[in-house]
GROMACS .gro file of N, CA, C and O in nm:
model
  408
    1UNK      N    1  -0.942  -3.144   3.298
    1UNK     CA    2  -0.913  -3.173   3.160
    1UNK      C    3  -1.038  -3.152   3.076
    1UNK      O    4  -1.146  -3.189   3.117
    2UNK      N    5  -1.020  -3.096   2.962
    2UNK     CA    6  -1.131  -3.071   2.870
    2UNK      C    7  -1.137  -3.177   2.763
    2UNK      O    8  -1.090  -3.290   2.779
    3UNK      N    9  -1.196  -3.139   2.652
    3UNK     CA   10  -1.204  -3.233   2.540
    3UNK      C   11  -1.066  -3.261   2.485
    3UNK      O   12  -0.976  -3.179   2.490
    4UNK      N   13  -1.049  -3.381   2.433
    4UNK     CA   14  -0.924  -3.423   2.368
    4UNK      C   15  -0.804  -3.412   2.460
    4UNK      O   16  -0.693  -3.379   2.419
    5UNK      N   17  -0.825  -3.436   2.589
    5UNK     CA   18  -0.717  -3.435   2.688
    5UNK      C   19  -0.639  -3.304   2.691
    5UNK      O   20  -0.518  -3.302   2.708
    6UNK      N   21  -0.707  -3.194   2.672
    6UNK     CA   22  -0.643  -3.063   2.684
    6UNK      C   23  -0.690  -2.998   2.812
    6UNK      O   24  -0.794  -3.032   2.867
    7UNK      N   25  -0.614  -2.907   2.862
    7UNK     CA   26  -0.652  -2.840   2.986
    7UNK      C   27  -0.775  -2.755   2.961
    7UNK      O   28  -0.800  -2.709   2.851
    8UNK      N   29  -0.854  -2.733   3.066
    8UNK     CA   30  -0.977  -2.655   3.055
    8UNK      C   31  -0.952  -2.506   3.046
    8UNK      O   32  -1.044  -2.428   3.026
    9UNK      N   33  -0.828  -2.464   3.058
    9UNK     CA   34  -0.797  -2.321   3.053
    9UNK      C   35  -0.800  -2.270   2.910
    9UNK      O   36  -0.745  -2.331   2.819
   10UNK      N   37  -0.870  -2.158   2.893
   10UNK     CA   38  -0.880  -2.097   2.760
   10UNK      C   39  -0.768  -1.998   2.742
   10UNK      O   40  -0.744  -1.914   2.827
   11UNK      N   41  -0.701  -2.005   2.631
   11UNK     CA   42  -0.598  -1.906   2.599
   11UNK      C   43  -0.656  -1.810   2.496
   11UNK      O   44  -0.724  -1.853   2.404
   12UNK      N   45  -0.630  -1.680   2.514
   12UNK     CA   46  -0.681  -1.585   2.414
   12UNK      C   47  -0.619  -1.611   2.277
   12UNK      O   48  -0.501  -1.641   2.265
   13UNK      N   49  -0.702  -1.602   2.177
   13UNK     CA   50  -0.654  -1.624   2.041
   13UNK      C   51  -0.569  -1.506   1.996
   13UNK      O   52  -0.578  -1.397   2.051
   14UNK      N   53  -0.487  -1.530   1.896
   14UNK     CA   54  -0.400  -1.425   1.845
   14UNK      C   55  -0.482  -1.310   1.787
   14UNK      O   56  -0.448  -1.194   1.804
   15UNK      N   57  -0.593  -1.342   1.722
   15UNK     CA   58  -0.680  -1.238   1.666
   15UNK      C   59  -0.739  -1.150   1.776
   15UNK      O   60  -0.751  -1.029   1.760
   16UNK      N   61  -0.774  -1.211   1.888
   16UNK     CA   62  -0.828  -1.134   2.001
   16UNK      C   63  -0.722  -1.039   2.057
   16UNK      O   64  -0.754  -0.926   2.096
   17UNK      N   65  -0.599  -1.083   2.063
   17UNK     CA   66  -0.491  -0.997   2.112
   17UNK      C   67  -0.468  -0.878   2.018
   17UNK      O   68  -0.448  -0.766   2.061
   18UNK      N   69  -0.471  -0.907   1.889
   18UNK     CA   70  -0.451  -0.801   1.789
   18UNK      C   71  -0.566  -0.701   1.794
   18UNK      O   72  -0.546  -0.580   1.791
   19UNK      N   73  -0.691  -0.751   1.805
   19UNK     CA   74  -0.805  -0.660   1.810
   19UNK      C   75  -0.802  -0.577   1.937
   19UNK      O   76  -0.844  -0.461   1.936
   20UNK      N   77  -0.755  -0.633   2.049
   20UNK     CA   78  -0.744  -0.556   2.172
   20UNK      C   79  -0.638  -0.446   2.157
   20UNK      O   80  -0.658  -0.334   2.205
   21UNK      N   81  -0.529  -0.476   2.089
   21UNK     CA   82  -0.426  -0.375   2.066
   21UNK      C   83  -0.476  -0.265   1.973
   21UNK      O   84  -0.449  -0.146   1.994
   22UNK      N   85  -0.554  -0.304   1.872
   22UNK     CA   86  -0.612  -0.204   1.782
   22UNK      C   87  -0.712  -0.117   1.856
   22UNK      O   88  -0.716   0.005   1.837
   23UNK      N   89  -0.791  -0.177   1.943
   23UNK     CA   90  -0.888  -0.103   2.023
   23UNK      C   91  -0.817  -0.001   2.112
   23UNK      O   92  -0.862   0.114   2.123
   24UNK      N   93  -0.707  -0.040   2.173
   24UNK     CA   94  -0.629   0.052   2.255
   24UNK      C   95  -0.576   0.167   2.170
   24UNK      O   96  -0.585   0.284   2.208
   25UNK      N   97  -0.523   0.137   2.054
   25UNK     CA   98  -0.470   0.241   1.966
   25UNK      C   99  -0.577   0.336   1.918
   25UNK      O  100  -0.557   0.459   1.917
   26UNK      N  101  -0.692   0.284   1.881
   26UNK     CA  102  -0.803   0.370   1.835
   26UNK      C  103  -0.849   0.462   1.948
   26UNK      O  104  -0.874   0.581   1.926
   27UNK      N  105  -0.858   0.408   2.068
   27UNK     CA  106  -0.899   0.490   2.182
   27UNK      C  107  -0.801   0.602   2.210
   27UNK      O  108  -0.841   0.717   2.232
   28UNK      N  109  -0.673   0.572   2.210
   28UNK     CA  110  -0.572   0.674   2.237
   28UNK      C  111  -0.570   0.781   2.129
   28UNK      O  112  -0.560   0.901   2.158
   29UNK      N  113  -0.579   0.738   2.004
   29UNK     CA  114  -0.580   0.835   1.893
   29UNK      C  115  -0.703   0.924   1.901
   29UNK      O  116  -0.695   1.046   1.880
   30UNK      N  117  -0.818   0.867   1.934
   30UNK     CA  118  -0.941   0.947   1.944
   30UNK      C  119  -0.931   1.051   2.054
   30UNK      O  120  -0.974   1.165   2.037
   31UNK      N  121  -0.874   1.013   2.167
   31UNK     CA  122  -0.858   1.110   2.277
   31UNK      C  123  -0.763   1.222   2.235
   31UNK      O  124  -0.792   1.341   2.257
   32UNK      N  125  -0.651   1.187   2.174
   32UNK     CA  126  -0.555   1.289   2.132
   32UNK      C  127  -0.611   1.382   2.025
   32UNK      O  128  -0.596   1.503   2.033
   33UNK      N  129  -0.679   1.325   1.925
   33UNK     CA  130  -0.737   1.407   1.819
   33UNK      C  131  -0.848   1.496   1.874
   33UNK      O  132  -0.857   1.614   1.841
   34UNK      N  133  -0.931   1.441   1.961
   34UNK     CA  134  -1.038   1.520   2.021
   34UNK      C  135  -0.985   1.636   2.102
   34UNK      O  136  -1.036   1.749   2.093
   35UNK      N  137  -0.883   1.612   2.182
   35UNK     CA  138  -0.823   1.721   2.260
   35UNK      C  139  -0.759   1.825   2.170
   35UNK      O  140  -0.771   1.946   2.195
   36UNK      N  141  -0.694   1.781   2.064
   36UNK     CA  142  -0.631   1.874   1.971
   36UNK      C  143  -0.736   1.961   1.900
   36UNK      O  144  -0.719   2.082   1.888
   37UNK      N  145  -0.844   1.900   1.855
   37UNK     CA  146  -0.950   1.975   1.788
   37UNK      C  147  -1.015   2.073   1.884
   37UNK      O  148  -1.040   2.189   1.850
   38UNK      N  149  -1.043   2.030   2.006
   38UNK     CA  150  -1.105   2.118   2.105
   38UNK      C  151  -1.012   2.234   2.141
   38UNK      O  152  -1.057   2.348   2.155
   39UNK      N  153  -0.884   2.206   2.153
   39UNK     CA  154  -0.790   2.311   2.192
   39UNK      C  155  -0.768   2.411   2.078
   39UNK      O  156  -0.754   2.531   2.101
   40UNK      N  157  -0.766   2.362   1.954
   40UNK     CA  158  -0.742   2.452   1.842
   40UNK      C  159  -0.862   2.544   1.815
   40UNK      O  160  -0.846   2.650   1.756
   41UNK      N  161  -0.981   2.506   1.857
   41UNK     CA  162  -1.100   2.589   1.838
   41UNK      C  163  -1.139   2.666   1.963
   41UNK      O  164  -1.250   2.719   1.971
   42UNK      N  165  -1.051   2.674   2.061
   42UNK     CA  166  -1.086   2.737   2.188
   42UNK      C  167  -1.102   2.888   2.175
   42UNK      O  168  -1.180   2.949   2.248
   43UNK      N  169  -1.032   2.952   2.083
   43UNK     CA  170  -1.036   3.098   2.071
   43UNK      C  171  -1.120   3.143   1.952
   43UNK      O  172  -1.083   3.235   1.880
   44UNK      N  173  -1.232   3.082   1.931
   44UNK     CA  174  -1.320   3.121   1.821
   44UNK      C  175  -1.394   3.248   1.860
   44UNK      O  176  -1.444   3.262   1.971
   45UNK      N  177  -1.397   3.343   1.768
   45UNK     CA  178  -1.467   3.468   1.799
   45UNK      C  179  -1.615   3.453   1.764
   45UNK      O  180  -1.652   3.392   1.664
   46UNK      N  181  -1.696   3.511   1.849
   46UNK     CA  182  -1.840   3.502   1.832
   46UNK      C  183  -1.895   3.645   1.832
   46UNK      O  184  -1.873   3.722   1.926
   47UNK      N  185  -1.965   3.682   1.727
   47UNK     CA  186  -2.028   3.813   1.722
   47UNK      C  187  -2.168   3.805   1.778
   47UNK      O  188  -2.251   3.726   1.733
   48UNK      N  189  -2.194   3.885   1.882
   48UNK     CA  190  -2.323   3.874   1.949
   48UNK      C  191  -2.357   4.007   2.012
   48UNK      O  192  -2.270   4.077   2.065
   49UNK      N  193  -2.480   4.046   2.008
   49UNK     CA  194  -2.524   4.166   2.076
   49UNK      C  195  -2.665   4.144   2.128
   49UNK      O  196  -2.736   4.055   2.084
   50UNK      N  197  -2.704   4.227   2.224
   50UNK     CA  198  -2.837   4.216   2.282
   50UNK      C  199  -2.905   4.352   2.277
   50UNK      O  200  -2.841   4.456   2.294
   51UNK      N  201  -3.032   4.350   2.257
   51UNK     CA  202  -3.110   4.473   2.254
   51UNK      C  203  -3.223   4.458   2.354
   51UNK      O  204  -3.308   4.370   2.342
   52UNK      N  205  -3.220   4.541   2.455
   52UNK     CA  206  -3.323   4.538   2.559
   52UNK      C  207  -3.368   4.681   2.583
   52UNK      O  208  -3.318   4.750   2.671
   53UNK      N  209  -3.465   4.731   2.507
   53UNK     CA  210  -3.501   4.873   2.515
   53UNK      C  211  -3.573   4.912   2.644
   53UNK      O  212  -3.569   5.027   2.684
   54UNK      N  213  -3.637   4.820   2.712
   54UNK     CA  214  -3.717   4.858   2.828
   54UNK      C  215  -3.644   4.843   2.961
   54UNK      O  216  -3.696   4.883   3.064
   55UNK      N  217  -3.526   4.790   2.961
   55UNK     CA  218  -3.458   4.766   3.089
   55UNK      C  219  -3.379   4.887   3.136
   55UNK      O  220  -3.346   4.896   3.254
   56UNK      N  221  -3.343   4.979   3.048
   56UNK     CA  222  -3.264   5.098   3.080
   56UNK      C  223  -3.130   5.062   3.145
   56UNK      O  224  -3.078   5.135   3.227
   57UNK      N  225  -3.078   4.946   3.113
   57UNK     CA  226  -2.949   4.905   3.165
   57UNK      C  227  -2.864   4.851   3.050
   57UNK      O  228  -2.917   4.795   2.954
   58UNK      N  229  -2.735   4.867   3.064
   58UNK     CA  230  -2.642   4.816   2.965
   58UNK      C  231  -2.611   4.670   2.999
   58UNK      O  232  -2.583   4.637   3.114
   59UNK      N  233  -2.623   4.585   2.900
   59UNK     CA  234  -2.591   4.443   2.920
   59UNK      C  235  -2.444   4.421   2.892
   59UNK      O  236  -2.394   4.456   2.786
   60UNK      N  237  -2.375   4.364   2.986
   60UNK     CA  238  -2.234   4.330   2.970
   60UNK      C  239  -2.221   4.179   2.975
   60UNK      O  240  -2.266   4.115   3.070
   61UNK      N  241  -2.159   4.124   2.875
   61UNK     CA  242  -2.146   3.979   2.865
   61UNK      C  243  -2.022   3.924   2.933
   61UNK      O  244  -1.980   3.814   2.903
   62UNK      N  245  -1.960   3.998   3.024
   62UNK     CA  246  -1.839   3.947   3.089
   62UNK      C  247  -1.877   3.832   3.183
   62UNK      O  248  -1.981   3.832   3.247
   63UNK      N  249  -1.790   3.736   3.190
   63UNK     CA  250  -1.814   3.620   3.274
   63UNK      C  251  -1.891   3.510   3.203
   63UNK      O  252  -1.911   3.402   3.257
   64UNK      N  253  -1.933   3.534   3.082
   64UNK     CA  254  -2.004   3.432   3.006
   64UNK      C  255  -1.905   3.356   2.919
   64UNK      O  256  -1.808   3.413   2.869
   65UNK      N  257  -1.929   3.231   2.902
   65UNK     CA  258  -1.840   3.149   2.820
   65UNK      C  259  -1.922   3.082   2.711
   65UNK      O  260  -2.021   3.016   2.738
   66UNK      N  261  -1.881   3.104   2.588
   66UNK     CA  262  -1.944   3.039   2.475
   66UNK      C  263  -1.851   2.930   2.424
   66UNK      O  264  -1.731   2.949   2.412
   67UNK      N  265  -1.908   2.816   2.397
   67UNK     CA  266  -1.830   2.704   2.346
   67UNK      C  267  -1.865   2.688   2.198
   67UNK      O  268  -1.981   2.668   2.163
   68UNK      N  269  -1.763   2.699   2.114
   68UNK     CA  270  -1.788   2.692   1.970
   68UNK      C  271  -1.822   2.549   1.929
   68UNK      O  272  -1.800   2.452   2.003
   69UNK      N  273  -1.874   2.535   1.810
   69UNK     CA  274  -1.913   2.404   1.759
   69UNK      C  275  -1.791   2.314   1.741
   69UNK      O  276  -1.795   2.194   1.767
   70UNK      N  277  -1.680   2.371   1.699
   70UNK     CA  278  -1.557   2.292   1.684
   70UNK      C  279  -1.508   2.237   1.817
   70UNK      O  280  -1.463   2.122   1.825
   71UNK      N  281  -1.519   2.317   1.922
   71UNK     CA  282  -1.481   2.270   2.055
   71UNK      C  283  -1.573   2.159   2.102
   71UNK      O  284  -1.529   2.060   2.160
   72UNK      N  285  -1.701   2.174   2.075
   72UNK     CA  286  -1.797   2.070   2.113
   72UNK      C  287  -1.768   1.939   2.041
   72UNK      O  288  -1.772   1.831   2.102
   73UNK      N  289  -1.735   1.947   1.913
   73UNK     CA  290  -1.703   1.827   1.836
   73UNK      C  291  -1.576   1.762   1.890
   73UNK      O  292  -1.569   1.640   1.906
   74UNK      N  293  -1.474   1.844   1.919
   74UNK     CA  294  -1.350   1.791   1.975
   74UNK      C  295  -1.371   1.722   2.109
   74UNK      O  296  -1.317   1.614   2.134
   75UNK      N  297  -1.452   1.782   2.193
   75UNK     CA  298  -1.480   1.720   2.323
   75UNK      C  299  -1.560   1.591   2.308
   75UNK      O  300  -1.538   1.495   2.382
   76UNK      N  301  -1.651   1.588   2.211
   76UNK     CA  302  -1.728   1.465   2.187
   76UNK      C  303  -1.636   1.353   2.138
   76UNK      O  304  -1.651   1.237   2.180
   77UNK      N  305  -1.540   1.385   2.054
   77UNK     CA  306  -1.445   1.285   2.006
   77UNK      C  307  -1.359   1.234   2.121
   77UNK      O  308  -1.333   1.114   2.135
   78UNK      N  309  -1.314   1.326   2.207
   78UNK     CA  310  -1.231   1.286   2.322
   78UNK      C  311  -1.310   1.197   2.418
   78UNK      O  312  -1.257   1.097   2.469
   79UNK      N  313  -1.435   1.229   2.443
   79UNK     CA  314  -1.517   1.147   2.532
   79UNK      C  315  -1.541   1.009   2.471
   79UNK      O  316  -1.537   0.908   2.542
   80UNK      N  317  -1.562   1.004   2.340
   80UNK     CA  318  -1.577   0.875   2.273
   80UNK      C  319  -1.450   0.791   2.286
   80UNK      O  320  -1.457   0.671   2.313
   81UNK      N  321  -1.335   0.855   2.272
   81UNK     CA  322  -1.208   0.785   2.291
   81UNK      C  323  -1.192   0.734   2.433
   81UNK      O  324  -1.144   0.622   2.455
   82UNK      N  325  -1.236   0.813   2.531
   82UNK     CA  326  -1.229   0.768   2.671
   82UNK      C  327  -1.323   0.650   2.695
   82UNK      O  328  -1.289   0.558   2.772
   83UNK      N  329  -1.439   0.650   2.631
   83UNK     CA  330  -1.530   0.536   2.644
   83UNK      C  331  -1.470   0.410   2.582
   83UNK      O  332  -1.483   0.300   2.637
   84UNK      N  333  -1.402   0.424   2.470
   84UNK     CA  334  -1.335   0.310   2.407
   84UNK      C  335  -1.225   0.257   2.499
   84UNK      O  336  -1.210   0.136   2.517
   85UNK      N  337  -1.149   0.347   2.560
   85UNK     CA  338  -1.044   0.304   2.653
   85UNK      C  339  -1.102   0.235   2.777
   85UNK      O  340  -1.044   0.138   2.828
   86UNK      N  341  -1.215   0.284   2.826
   86UNK     CA  342  -1.280   0.220   2.940
   86UNK      C  343  -1.329   0.079   2.902
   86UNK      O  344  -1.316  -0.015   2.982
   87UNK      N  345  -1.383   0.065   2.781
   87UNK     CA  346  -1.424  -0.067   2.735
   87UNK      C  347  -1.304  -0.160   2.724
   87UNK      O  348  -1.310  -0.277   2.764
   88UNK      N  349  -1.193  -0.109   2.670
   88UNK     CA  350  -1.072  -0.190   2.657
   88UNK      C  351  -1.022  -0.235   2.794
   88UNK      O  352  -0.984  -0.351   2.812
   89UNK      N  353  -1.023  -0.143   2.892
   89UNK     CA  354  -0.976  -0.178   3.027
   89UNK      C  355  -1.066  -0.285   3.090
   89UNK      O  356  -1.017  -0.379   3.153
   90UNK      N  357  -1.197  -0.271   3.073
   90UNK     CA  358  -1.288  -0.372   3.126
   90UNK      C  359  -1.270  -0.506   3.060
   90UNK      O  360  -1.275  -0.611   3.125
   91UNK      N  361  -1.248  -0.506   2.931
   91UNK     CA  362  -1.223  -0.629   2.857
   91UNK      C  363  -1.096  -0.696   2.906
   91UNK      O  364  -1.091  -0.817   2.929
   92UNK      N  365  -0.996  -0.616   2.926
   92UNK     CA  366  -0.866  -0.668   2.973
   92UNK      C  367  -0.876  -0.725   3.114
   92UNK      O  368  -0.825  -0.834   3.142
   93UNK      N  369  -0.943  -0.654   3.203
   93UNK     CA  370  -0.958  -0.702   3.341
   93UNK      C  371  -1.045  -0.828   3.344
   93UNK      O  372  -1.018  -0.921   3.420
   94UNK      N  373  -1.150  -0.830   3.261
   94UNK     CA  374  -1.236  -0.948   3.256
   94UNK      C  375  -1.163  -1.070   3.206
   94UNK      O  376  -1.185  -1.181   3.257
   95UNK      N  377  -1.078  -1.055   3.110
   95UNK     CA  378  -1.001  -1.169   3.061
   95UNK      C  379  -0.905  -1.220   3.167
   95UNK      O  380  -0.890  -1.339   3.186
   96UNK      N  381  -0.841  -1.127   3.238
   96UNK     CA  382  -0.746  -1.165   3.340
   96UNK      C  383  -0.815  -1.237   3.454
   96UNK      O  384  -0.768  -1.338   3.505
   97UNK      N  385  -0.931  -1.186   3.497
   97UNK     CA  386  -1.004  -1.247   3.606
   97UNK      C  387  -1.062  -1.381   3.563
   97UNK      O  388  -1.070  -1.474   3.644
   98UNK      N  389  -1.102  -1.394   3.437
   98UNK     CA  390  -1.157  -1.520   3.388
   98UNK      C  391  -1.055  -1.632   3.384
   98UNK      O  392  -1.088  -1.747   3.410
   99UNK      N  393  -0.931  -1.601   3.355
   99UNK     CA  394  -0.828  -1.706   3.349
   99UNK      C  395  -0.785  -1.747   3.488
   99UNK      O  396  -0.746  -1.861   3.508
  100UNK      N  397  -0.793  -1.659   3.587
  100UNK     CA  398  -0.752  -1.695   3.724
  100UNK      C  399  -0.856  -1.781   3.791
  100UNK      O  400  -0.822  -1.866   3.872
  101UNK      N  401  -0.984  -1.760   3.762
  101UNK     CA  402  -1.091  -1.834   3.829
  101UNK      C  403  -1.112  -1.973   3.772
  101UNK      O  404  -1.183  -2.052   3.831
  102UNK      N  405  -1.060  -2.004   3.657
  102UNK     CA  406  -1.087  -2.135   3.596
  102UNK      C  407  -0.984  -2.235   3.634
  102UNK      O  408  -0.877  -2.223   3.661
   0.00000   0.00000   0.00000
């Protein structure tokens, strides 16, 4: 028994539940938006040439992959969303484990 004859078990507040749901939503939206941005910029054309006068060989850029800035931004947003989801999962597991041990 805790103070005022109440049980020692802590119940999550309603605000904490709402913020956890918002955190989940923000994480999912960030992952989806990041993937969409990265996918939509996947076929960006890049103009590039090389000049090597002393090698006497033709440079062929086949097999090289260039990642555009839009794709990089999209992937960064998706990774940030995944980090938010990992934080949410840890928070959720920690709350569950904390209520069982008390």
